XYZ file of C-alpha atoms in Angstrom:
683
model
C -42.631 -26.943 41.547
C -40.247 -27.857 38.708
C -37.699 -25.246 37.632
C -38.090 -23.365 34.362
C -35.244 -25.360 32.786
C -36.744 -28.619 34.031
C -40.114 -27.642 32.636
C -38.522 -26.899 29.285
C -36.758 -30.260 29.299
C -40.035 -31.992 30.182
C -41.829 -30.244 27.322
C -39.026 -31.122 24.929
C -39.116 -34.760 26.027
C -42.874 -34.798 25.515
C -42.344 -33.432 22.035
C -39.949 -36.277 21.255
C -42.383 -38.890 22.626
C -45.186 -37.372 20.575
C -43.129 -37.975 17.443
C -43.454 -41.701 18.097
C -47.150 -41.742 18.922
C -48.933 -39.145 16.798
C -50.235 -40.311 13.434
C -48.723 -38.711 10.398
C -51.077 -36.249 8.697
C -52.658 -38.248 5.899
C -55.063 -35.687 4.555
C -58.098 -37.662 3.451
C -60.986 -36.083 1.613
C -60.808 -32.426 0.648
C -62.059 -30.148 3.396
C -65.538 -28.710 2.964
C -65.481 -25.182 1.629
C -67.840 -22.357 2.345
C -69.777 -20.742 -0.489
C -67.404 -18.783 -2.727
C -67.293 -15.040 -2.330
C -68.032 -12.708 -5.213
C -65.187 -12.708 -7.703
C -62.689 -9.950 -6.956
C -60.264 -8.777 -9.663
C -57.210 -9.716 -7.592
C -58.334 -13.349 -7.358
C -57.033 -13.947 -10.876
C -53.524 -13.835 -9.363
C -54.320 -16.306 -6.568
C -52.252 -19.467 -7.122
C -53.743 -21.611 -4.370
C -55.776 -24.621 -5.512
C -59.557 -24.592 -5.232
C -59.471 -28.127 -3.831
C -57.006 -30.242 -1.926
C -57.078 -32.625 -4.860
C -54.694 -31.210 -7.464
C -54.094 -32.657 -10.908
C -51.416 -32.225 -13.573
C -52.046 -29.551 -16.168
C -49.909 -30.741 -19.080
C -47.496 -33.333 -20.411
C -43.940 -32.045 -20.177
C -41.964 -34.883 -21.752
C -42.138 -38.511 -22.818
C -39.512 -41.131 -23.517
C -39.758 -44.565 -25.107
C -43.191 -46.008 -25.825
C -45.956 -43.857 -24.372
C -49.327 -44.145 -26.131
C -51.731 -41.170 -26.026
C -49.747 -39.370 -23.297
C -52.228 -36.511 -22.759
C -55.254 -38.777 -22.303
C -54.633 -39.246 -18.581
C -55.044 -35.497 -18.020
C -58.760 -35.818 -18.807
C -59.450 -39.231 -17.315
C -58.550 -41.174 -20.424
C -56.044 -43.994 -20.667
C -52.342 -43.554 -21.279
C -50.219 -46.650 -21.895
C -46.566 -46.914 -20.846
C -44.730 -49.868 -22.400
C -41.230 -51.224 -21.942
C -38.543 -50.680 -19.341
C -37.242 -47.130 -19.417
C -40.336 -45.569 -20.973
C -41.559 -42.570 -19.028
C -44.151 -39.821 -18.890
C -43.392 -36.504 -17.174
C -46.462 -34.582 -16.043
C -46.432 -30.861 -15.292
C -48.714 -29.536 -12.542
C -48.157 -26.021 -13.888
C -46.938 -24.708 -10.532
C -45.242 -25.960 -7.394
C -47.553 -28.242 -5.422
C -47.190 -30.534 -2.452
C -48.609 -33.731 -1.089
C -49.303 -37.406 -1.576
C -49.741 -38.704 -5.115
C -52.419 -41.196 -6.100
C -52.213 -43.175 -9.360
C -55.156 -45.066 -10.855
C -54.350 -47.905 -13.245
C -56.940 -49.416 -15.566
C -54.841 -52.535 -16.026
C -51.469 -54.092 -16.838
C -50.115 -57.098 -18.676
C -49.221 -58.999 -15.541
C -47.323 -57.739 -12.478
C -45.403 -54.560 -13.322
C -43.379 -51.990 -11.448
C -43.769 -48.223 -12.015
C -41.399 -45.620 -10.585
C -42.276 -42.115 -9.372
C -39.743 -39.263 -9.432
C -40.285 -35.593 -8.554
C -38.722 -32.264 -9.423
C -39.384 -28.588 -8.732
C -37.362 -27.408 -11.736
C -37.409 -28.625 -15.320
C -33.604 -28.622 -15.081
C -33.749 -31.782 -12.941
C -36.627 -33.670 -14.556
C -35.938 -37.391 -14.996
C -36.281 -40.759 -13.331
C -34.290 -39.560 -10.318
C -36.015 -37.209 -7.843
C -34.309 -33.913 -7.056
C -32.552 -33.684 -3.689
C -34.166 -33.016 -0.303
C -32.625 -35.374 2.232
C -29.384 -33.531 2.943
C -27.403 -36.743 2.907
C -24.412 -37.569 0.701
C -26.572 -38.299 -2.360
C -27.095 -35.675 -5.070
C -30.600 -37.022 -5.790
C -33.331 -38.722 -3.750
C -33.882 -41.570 -6.220
C -37.435 -42.776 -6.810
C -40.275 -44.629 -5.111
C -42.211 -47.478 -6.708
C -45.735 -48.695 -7.290
C -46.439 -52.377 -7.856
C -49.216 -52.780 -10.438
C -51.077 -55.991 -11.206
C -54.241 -55.291 -13.170
C -56.692 -52.535 -12.254
C -55.428 -50.952 -9.060
C -54.979 -47.688 -7.173
C -51.692 -46.670 -5.609
C -51.234 -43.889 -3.027
C -47.788 -42.938 -1.776
C -47.008 -43.959 1.820
C -47.332 -40.945 4.135
C -43.622 -40.738 4.851
C -42.930 -40.161 1.150
C -44.982 -36.968 1.090
C -43.222 -34.628 -1.321
C -43.139 -31.114 0.036
C -42.593 -29.222 -3.213
C -42.709 -30.400 -6.817
C -43.953 -29.185 -10.171
C -43.019 -32.218 -12.274
C -43.894 -35.876 -11.710
C -42.152 -38.505 -13.839
C -43.773 -41.951 -14.057
C -41.506 -44.593 -15.562
C -41.523 -48.290 -16.279
C -39.037 -50.352 -14.284
C -40.324 -53.612 -15.730
C -40.541 -54.750 -19.345
C -44.318 -54.930 -19.747
C -46.982 -52.244 -19.918
C -49.548 -50.460 -17.748
C -52.594 -48.358 -18.539
C -52.774 -45.200 -16.455
C -56.161 -43.458 -16.144
C -55.777 -41.015 -13.271
C -53.101 -38.941 -11.501
C -53.682 -36.570 -8.596
C -52.047 -35.302 -5.440
C -53.588 -34.543 -2.071
C -52.376 -31.025 -1.202
C -51.164 -31.100 2.417
C -49.874 -27.541 2.983
C -51.698 -25.026 5.196
C -53.445 -27.843 7.098
C -55.697 -25.514 9.097
C -57.162 -23.674 6.073
C -60.600 -24.925 5.040
C -60.498 -22.954 1.785
C -56.972 -22.617 0.444
C -57.930 -19.629 -1.738
C -59.716 -17.697 0.981
C -56.936 -15.363 2.114
C -57.619 -13.096 5.076
C -55.938 -10.221 3.198
C -55.282 -9.098 -0.353
C -53.236 -6.697 -2.460
C -54.153 -5.204 -5.824
C -52.499 -2.428 -7.789
C -52.080 -0.844 -11.198
C -49.038 -3.076 -11.850
C -49.896 -6.622 -12.937
C -46.382 -7.939 -12.275
C -46.417 -6.641 -8.697
C -49.812 -8.262 -8.168
C -48.459 -11.579 -9.434
C -45.421 -11.265 -7.176
C -47.516 -10.543 -4.070
C -49.586 -13.655 -4.662
C -46.585 -15.814 -5.555
C -45.011 -14.772 -2.258
C -48.227 -15.640 -0.450
C -48.356 -19.038 -2.178
C -44.715 -19.668 -1.257
C -45.621 -19.033 2.375
C -48.647 -21.309 2.081
C -46.462 -24.169 0.825
C -44.135 -23.543 3.774
C -46.980 -23.832 6.273
C -47.126 -27.503 7.187
C -48.427 -29.979 9.700
C -45.539 -30.269 12.210
C -45.725 -34.048 11.905
C -44.671 -33.887 8.260
C -41.168 -32.467 8.601
C -37.924 -33.872 7.274
C -36.414 -36.800 9.175
C -32.819 -36.262 10.215
C -30.419 -38.050 9.919
C -31.094 -38.655 6.262
C -32.537 -42.073 5.365
C -30.335 -44.477 3.426
C -32.678 -44.397 0.420
C -35.453 -42.158 -0.868
C -36.683 -39.559 1.653
C -38.810 -39.401 4.788
C -41.140 -36.545 5.716
C -42.713 -38.056 8.819
C -40.595 -36.124 11.314
C -42.093 -34.086 14.169
C -40.614 -30.607 13.811
C -42.651 -28.587 16.272
C -45.729 -28.084 18.392
C -49.349 -27.572 17.391
C -51.171 -28.474 14.204
C -49.629 -25.911 11.833
C -46.165 -24.389 11.703
C -43.938 -22.195 9.533
C -40.864 -23.873 8.076
C -38.107 -22.711 5.756
C -38.759 -24.667 2.574
C -41.549 -26.779 1.123
C -39.273 -29.411 -0.418
C -36.654 -29.111 2.307
C -35.680 -28.621 5.041
C -39.291 -28.547 6.304
C -37.777 -27.342 9.564
C -38.069 -24.211 11.710
C -35.137 -21.935 10.914
C -35.268 -18.686 12.941
C -33.628 -16.529 10.262
C -36.384 -17.357 7.787
C -38.949 -16.291 10.388
C -37.647 -12.729 10.146
C -39.227 -12.518 6.683
C -41.788 -15.302 6.913
C -43.711 -14.081 9.971
C -44.488 -10.653 8.398
C -45.308 -12.318 5.067
C -47.673 -14.863 6.640
C -49.395 -12.039 8.484
C -49.631 -9.765 5.427
C -51.222 -12.489 3.290
C -53.150 -14.759 5.632
C -53.233 -13.145 9.071
C -51.668 -16.473 10.066
C -50.189 -15.929 13.501
C -50.901 -19.425 14.842
C -48.225 -21.000 12.629
C -45.771 -18.304 13.706
C -46.519 -18.842 17.384
C -45.960 -22.585 17.060
C -42.640 -22.047 15.268
C -41.384 -19.633 17.928
C -42.622 -21.799 20.792
C -40.760 -24.743 19.297
C -37.501 -22.785 19.247
C -37.911 -21.642 22.856
C -38.606 -25.224 23.956
C -35.128 -26.150 22.724
C -33.246 -23.352 24.479
C -30.088 -24.502 26.217
C -29.439 -23.868 29.903
C -26.954 -21.158 28.898
C -29.750 -19.194 27.250
C -28.631 -20.059 23.716
C -31.457 -20.600 21.228
C -31.188 -23.073 18.339
C -29.761 -22.282 14.937
C -32.382 -24.740 13.598
C -35.249 -26.512 15.306
C -36.044 -30.206 15.403
C -35.234 -32.520 13.813
C -31.963 -30.814 12.839
C -31.421 -29.396 16.351
C -28.446 -27.257 15.374
C -26.781 -24.614 17.575
C -23.892 -22.209 17.178
C -25.345 -19.079 15.558
C -25.419 -15.723 17.317
C -27.400 -14.194 14.448
C -30.113 -16.859 14.316
C -30.348 -16.742 18.104
C -31.237 -13.057 17.709
C -33.631 -13.658 14.803
C -35.869 -15.665 17.157
C -36.056 -12.715 19.529
C -36.696 -10.254 16.690
C -39.474 -12.447 15.265
C -41.010 -12.695 18.739
C -41.715 -8.969 18.559
C -43.322 -9.361 15.116
C -45.657 -12.006 16.492
C -46.553 -9.875 19.514
C -47.092 -6.806 17.331
C -49.669 -8.671 15.252
C -51.457 -10.328 18.179
C -50.761 -8.657 21.558
C -50.751 -12.245 22.855
C -49.935 -11.557 26.509
C -50.448 -15.165 27.569
C -47.814 -16.371 25.121
C -45.449 -13.554 26.046
C -45.732 -14.483 29.728
C -45.097 -18.128 28.844
C -41.804 -17.421 27.046
C -40.705 -14.313 28.946
C -38.107 -15.956 31.176
C -36.652 -17.718 28.130
C -36.666 -14.464 26.169
C -34.831 -12.492 28.847
C -32.297 -15.267 29.391
C -31.663 -15.256 25.634
C -31.143 -11.475 25.672
C -28.670 -11.868 28.536
C -26.835 -14.528 26.515
C -26.226 -11.978 23.756
C -25.496 -9.054 26.054
C -22.718 -11.083 27.673
C -20.881 -10.902 24.334
C -20.906 -7.093 24.164
C -17.290 -5.955 24.402
C -15.531 -2.897 25.796
C -16.255 -0.925 22.619
C -19.959 -1.506 23.158
C -20.377 -3.877 20.193
C -21.595 -7.458 20.140
C -18.642 -9.681 19.228
C -19.995 -12.950 17.881
C -18.552 -16.379 18.645
C -21.390 -18.494 17.197
C -20.565 -18.040 13.521
C -23.153 -20.118 11.625
C -25.415 -17.945 9.491
C -27.667 -17.968 6.442
C -25.374 -18.495 3.452
C -21.873 -18.708 4.908
C -19.845 -19.090 8.091
C -19.151 -15.667 9.540
C -15.865 -14.566 11.025
C -15.799 -14.086 14.762
C -15.944 -10.499 15.894
C -17.983 -7.325 15.625
C -20.301 -8.334 12.796
C -22.730 -5.764 11.405
C -25.958 -7.755 11.093
C -25.532 -9.289 14.546
C -25.246 -5.834 16.057
C -28.237 -4.515 14.112
C -30.274 -7.520 15.272
C -29.255 -6.955 18.882
C -30.275 -3.287 18.585
C -33.646 -4.375 17.235
C -34.075 -6.893 20.042
C -33.254 -4.321 22.707
C -35.525 -1.698 21.154
C -38.527 -3.981 20.793
C -37.629 -5.876 23.967
C -38.079 -2.633 25.862
C -41.690 -2.552 24.662
C -42.201 -6.208 25.554
C -40.798 -5.585 29.031
C -43.237 -2.699 29.462
C -46.074 -5.022 28.435
C -44.871 -7.422 31.122
C -44.980 -4.619 33.692
C -41.192 -4.562 34.075
C -40.488 -0.845 33.900
C -36.902 -1.217 35.106
C -36.022 -3.771 32.459
C -37.784 -1.692 29.804
C -35.641 1.329 30.683
C -32.485 -0.777 30.798
C -33.094 -2.301 27.371
C -33.857 1.121 25.892
C -30.665 2.613 27.342
C -28.603 -0.310 26.056
C -30.173 0.109 22.606
C -29.164 3.779 22.550
C -25.610 2.919 23.574
C -25.368 0.158 20.981
C -26.610 2.460 18.234
C -23.903 4.961 19.136
C -21.271 2.219 19.057
C -22.478 0.958 15.670
C -22.378 4.464 14.200
C -18.948 5.085 15.729
C -17.186 1.897 14.709
C -19.081 0.552 11.676
C -20.317 3.571 9.719
C -18.216 4.435 6.664
C -18.917 8.064 5.852
C -17.044 7.989 2.558
C -18.993 4.978 1.287
C -22.356 6.001 2.716
C -22.926 2.580 4.300
C -22.025 0.428 7.285
C -19.003 -1.872 7.167
C -19.299 -5.652 7.474
C -16.752 -5.556 10.335
C -14.931 -2.462 11.655
C -11.787 -3.241 9.623
C -13.612 -4.568 6.520
C -13.878 -2.915 3.121
C -17.122 -4.820 2.443
C -20.464 -3.075 2.904
C -22.794 -6.009 3.469
C -26.210 -6.118 1.838
C -27.864 -7.894 4.755
C -26.644 -5.722 7.615
C -27.099 -2.436 5.766
C -30.572 -3.407 4.601
C -31.573 -4.468 8.083
C -30.193 -1.253 9.603
C -32.592 0.687 7.382
C -35.569 -1.695 7.524
C -35.477 -1.844 11.318
C -34.898 1.879 11.738
C -31.412 1.942 13.238
C -30.087 4.201 10.473
C -31.400 7.761 10.586
C -33.051 9.141 7.467
C -29.875 10.681 6.075
C -27.926 7.438 6.450
C -30.893 5.380 5.245
C -31.127 7.217 1.938
C -27.403 6.992 1.349
C -27.555 3.250 2.055
C -30.444 2.919 -0.411
C -28.276 4.489 -3.114
C -25.309 2.305 -2.172
C -27.423 -0.842 -2.429
C -28.702 0.185 -5.867
C -25.093 0.361 -7.015
C -24.775 -3.383 -6.354
C -27.621 -4.417 -8.635
C -27.025 -6.826 -11.498
C -29.231 -7.260 -14.584
C -31.260 -9.893 -12.680
C -31.407 -8.551 -9.146
C -29.602 -7.599 -5.982
C -26.174 -8.886 -5.025
C -24.566 -9.578 -1.677
C -20.949 -8.346 -1.426
C -20.620 -10.329 1.808
C -21.414 -13.506 -0.168
C -18.952 -13.184 -3.063
C -21.337 -10.973 -5.027
C -23.917 -13.742 -5.474
C -27.556 -12.753 -5.900
C -29.131 -11.876 -2.575
C -32.398 -13.654 -1.830
C -32.760 -13.631 1.967
C -30.751 -10.424 2.094
C -32.667 -9.221 -0.963
C -35.916 -9.554 0.983
C -34.358 -7.275 3.585
C -33.232 -4.812 0.920
C -36.675 -4.499 -0.663
C -38.176 -3.437 2.650
C -35.231 -1.143 3.339
C -35.743 1.009 0.246
C -39.305 1.849 1.253
C -38.305 2.642 4.836
C -35.585 4.962 3.514
C -38.399 6.767 1.737
C -38.419 9.590 -0.733
C -39.379 9.190 -4.356
C -35.996 7.768 -5.449
C -35.866 5.099 -2.752
C -39.524 4.183 -3.217
C -38.916 3.747 -6.925
C -35.859 1.610 -6.162
C -38.017 -0.679 -4.028
C -40.543 -1.183 -6.815
C -37.873 -1.523 -9.494
C -35.929 -4.253 -7.702
C -39.084 -6.230 -6.934
C -39.889 -6.211 -10.636
C -36.337 -7.058 -11.637
C -35.402 -9.837 -9.190
C -38.734 -11.368 -8.257
C -40.044 -11.007 -11.796
C -36.937 -12.892 -12.930
C -37.601 -15.706 -10.460
C -41.318 -15.853 -11.192
C -41.025 -16.003 -14.984
C -37.800 -17.963 -15.412
C -38.405 -21.012 -17.647
C -36.579 -23.300 -15.207
C -38.558 -22.059 -12.215
C -41.949 -23.075 -10.877
C -43.906 -20.079 -12.292
C -45.442 -19.787 -8.846
C -42.905 -19.581 -6.001
C -39.646 -17.900 -4.995
C -36.289 -19.536 -4.575
C -33.776 -20.185 -1.843
C -30.888 -19.053 -4.045
C -29.731 -18.763 -7.639
C -26.630 -17.947 -9.618
C -25.398 -14.983 -11.652
C -26.027 -14.868 -15.385
C -22.439 -15.711 -16.209
C -22.728 -19.077 -14.443
C -23.613 -22.036 -16.620
C -26.495 -23.084 -14.383
C -29.391 -21.311 -12.671
C -29.385 -23.262 -9.400
C -26.280 -25.467 -9.780
C -27.755 -28.003 -7.361
C -30.978 -29.987 -7.265
C -30.907 -29.488 -3.480
C -31.866 -25.801 -3.803
C -35.410 -25.131 -2.607
C -37.627 -23.326 -5.103
C -40.359 -22.471 -2.597
C -38.419 -20.848 0.201
C -39.773 -18.621 2.956
C -36.920 -16.145 3.171
C -37.539 -15.078 -0.446
C -40.994 -13.630 0.267
C -39.968 -10.116 1.343
C -41.970 -8.326 -1.400
C -45.300 -9.570 -0.035
C -45.158 -7.607 3.245
C -43.320 -4.743 1.499
C -46.133 -4.270 -1.018
C -48.780 -4.314 1.713
C -46.964 -2.334 4.386
C -45.266 0.181 2.083
C -46.680 0.430 -1.447
C -50.256 0.162 -0.217
C -48.916 1.693 2.997
C -51.088 -0.181 5.493
C -49.451 -1.689 8.580
C -50.061 -2.078 12.326
C -47.929 0.137 14.556
C -49.066 -1.012 18.003
C -49.794 -4.519 19.276
C -53.069 -5.967 18.006
C -53.417 -3.165 15.460
C -54.909 -0.665 17.873
C -52.937 1.938 15.981
C -51.900 1.634 12.377
C -50.313 3.597 9.539
C -51.809 4.259 6.151
C -48.830 5.914 4.438
C -48.549 4.921 0.756
C -45.272 4.801 -1.166
C -46.683 5.083 -4.689
C -43.467 5.116 -6.754
C -44.729 4.977 -10.364
C -48.044 3.240 -9.609
C -51.420 4.908 -10.091
C -53.496 2.922 -7.597
C -53.366 0.256 -4.919
C -55.855 -1.311 -2.581
C -55.735 -4.037 0.015
C -56.386 -5.193 3.529
C -54.763 -6.234 6.776
C -56.549 -8.104 9.529
C -56.003 -7.340 13.205
C -57.531 -8.655 16.442
C -59.702 -5.530 16.286
C -60.975 -6.488 12.845
C -60.213 -5.813 9.189
C -58.628 -2.587 7.998
C -59.142 -1.887 4.293
C -57.579 0.918 2.318
C -57.145 2.122 -1.233
C -55.471 5.035 -2.945
C -55.530 6.413 -6.478
C -53.312 9.077 -7.966
C -53.905 11.043 -11.162
C -50.430 12.251 -12.029
C -51.655 14.636 -14.716
C -53.973 16.607 -12.462
C -52.258 15.893 -9.160
C -55.529 14.680 -7.633
C -55.170 12.031 -4.927
C -58.057 10.066 -3.476
C -57.888 7.447 -0.734
C -60.490 5.463 1.174
C -60.051 3.823 4.535
C -62.274 1.602 6.656
C -61.122 0.664 10.156
C -62.896 -1.158 12.999
C -63.836 0.067 16.439
C -60.919 0.331 18.835
C -58.415 1.555 16.235
C -56.928 4.914 15.358
C -54.889 5.618 12.264
C -52.014 7.792 11.147
C -52.506 8.776 7.529
C -49.810 10.070 5.225
C -50.779 11.837 2.004
C -47.872 11.919 -0.488
C -47.146 15.390 -1.837
C -44.855 14.298 -4.705
C -43.045 17.585 -4.295
C -46.119 19.823 -4.632
C -48.018 21.990 -2.181
C -51.374 20.329 -1.612
C -54.657 20.830 0.135
C -55.963 17.811 2.046
C -59.576 16.999 2.896
C -61.010 14.283 5.133
C -64.632 13.413 4.396
C -64.929 16.709 2.563
C -63.499 18.824 5.385
C -60.327 20.852 4.813
C -57.643 19.615 7.242
C -54.489 21.024 5.591
C -54.551 24.232 3.595
C -51.112 23.978 2.046
C -49.096 25.379 4.922
C -51.132 24.920 8.085
C -53.128 22.193 9.771
C -56.849 22.515 10.505
C -57.564 19.138 12.157
C -56.061 15.762 13.107
C -52.819 17.471 14.142
C -52.008 17.869 10.453
C -48.334 18.476 9.714
C -45.949 18.082 6.809
C -42.323 17.176 6.276
C -42.518 18.208 2.615
C -42.919 14.632 1.375
C -46.169 13.824 3.169
C -48.965 15.593 4.937
C -49.566 13.548 8.083
C -52.878 13.242 9.904
C -52.913 11.691 13.379
C -55.736 10.062 15.297
C -58.126 9.230 12.471
C -60.966 7.430 14.266
C -62.635 4.146 13.428
C -65.117 4.050 10.595
C -65.049 4.765 6.887
C -63.204 7.834 5.615
C -62.319 9.450 2.327
C -59.084 11.413 2.082
C -58.506 13.645 -0.944
C -55.748 16.021 -1.969
C -55.435 18.634 -4.688
C -52.536 20.745 -5.804
C -52.719 24.089 -4.086
C -54.739 26.503 -6.205
C -56.222 23.865 -8.537
């Protein structure tokens, strides 16, 4: 029998061979769609196209001689005449795919160029950058036109993310254009792109828009693994025919680029894909791909194929952390057994770097937005604590009681070491390194989000993070005070975990401020969230056409709004137990759904702040039990379940009712449909 390492090498070799033999995903006709469901009010925010054939919505710009430029939008004829003349079409949102042009005719053989851009800042006859090579732009591709003809881009030129398409004359004559469309290639396994497994809807229109923009960003980052970015970069243009993973659908970091599995992005992307789509298949394929490229030492990749980068202790740990997220949503024991030896070897790889003070001292310094210094880095230690804590549960699922106990004991010891050497009592936050004066956004946010920081520390950290806000969003002191996007996704979730009315309000406020800024910025896509951006005092928003404007790590508000504002999240693998604990902040209602292997769980809550009356509904499938939290908002309340008094203001009557002053908690709510109401005591 081949060894585990040999088997991994064999699988990896097979993956490489497959890249040469599998056809590139070409799309074809739009997939058949089932009959549309009744219109729900939240569907107005859904940005996904109704068909895989998408068309431009408007003319953005013309140059030179362009006759009747808007005619082509409705199937009429638009004439482009003379070298240098161009027409820029606006799809109204970020889209993806292979463009088809229909020409009614030309005055002899002509050449038409195609150039793409996500942002209006980079519109022109040169495509924005995606290759990662030495060029600042990707150039253009070309259609040869001789009379009435149809041109479809070659599959390798698939453009992963663009809002603007510029068509320009390279020759001196003229062409008549009568049709422009793109075949939308994202989310290849979805028959109906608008039919989300889950939804979110609230009293705040901006938050609703942000939830759906995050979902759409994730959808654009869900690709056929055979349509990833080729690396090394081609000499001209771009090439998206690279095999970047296993299966038929996979999560990658960016729609435009890199179109590659990056484990750090998975820390936000896996929860977001679950919260919106219940898409765990794409997550499994991404994680499996990373494990297939594990080195004999146990080290996991910094980036998957085709980049195949190594040298990051943090991204190594992100794979392990995301493995728990996948297992939590699926309880996929077969997959866990398949990767278990790789998982434990990867844990051992990190544990070998724990020093005499009990802290992980990193040597692989590549990270998300900068090269880290070697040593006792905060986020690496928080990630290791998370891995050990959740790894203990995975070991128990594998029947390894000894390993489960060992991981749990190591997690406790690591937490003590982190509190001893990294906590800054005067600042109310953890230090970037033990001797640093920086209190990093990413590590502090993750310490709260993942539950390492106790409630007292968590609320102090929430206040500290608020002190770093700029007029347009969060900032990352560990990254020269630049706006935090990946780390901002962590921070959003952290505020809600810290809890309490002030922290909950901070979570809602920063979503509105930062993600509202990205969503409505005139140079953005009006539909997706960005990889990075600059402070207001900079002269540019992105400062590089290489920046991705549909980037997975920016989607933190989508799971935060579902798991925290609505308050609905699984707490045990496969959703056998779940929480329904709303964090209302200043909202008056929310409703939504998560989907588990047991079935759909739907919930809603409504709060009348004048009367103090709270009403919630909950429907859960057989095989589930729920923990319900009723927010008190500082008042003494009576709580009823299905009309029965279960909390009389100071004492529980059923469901083990208890209160910490901020919530009344009910444990063990059975499957079925329930109504939970609360009144102020005495009203």
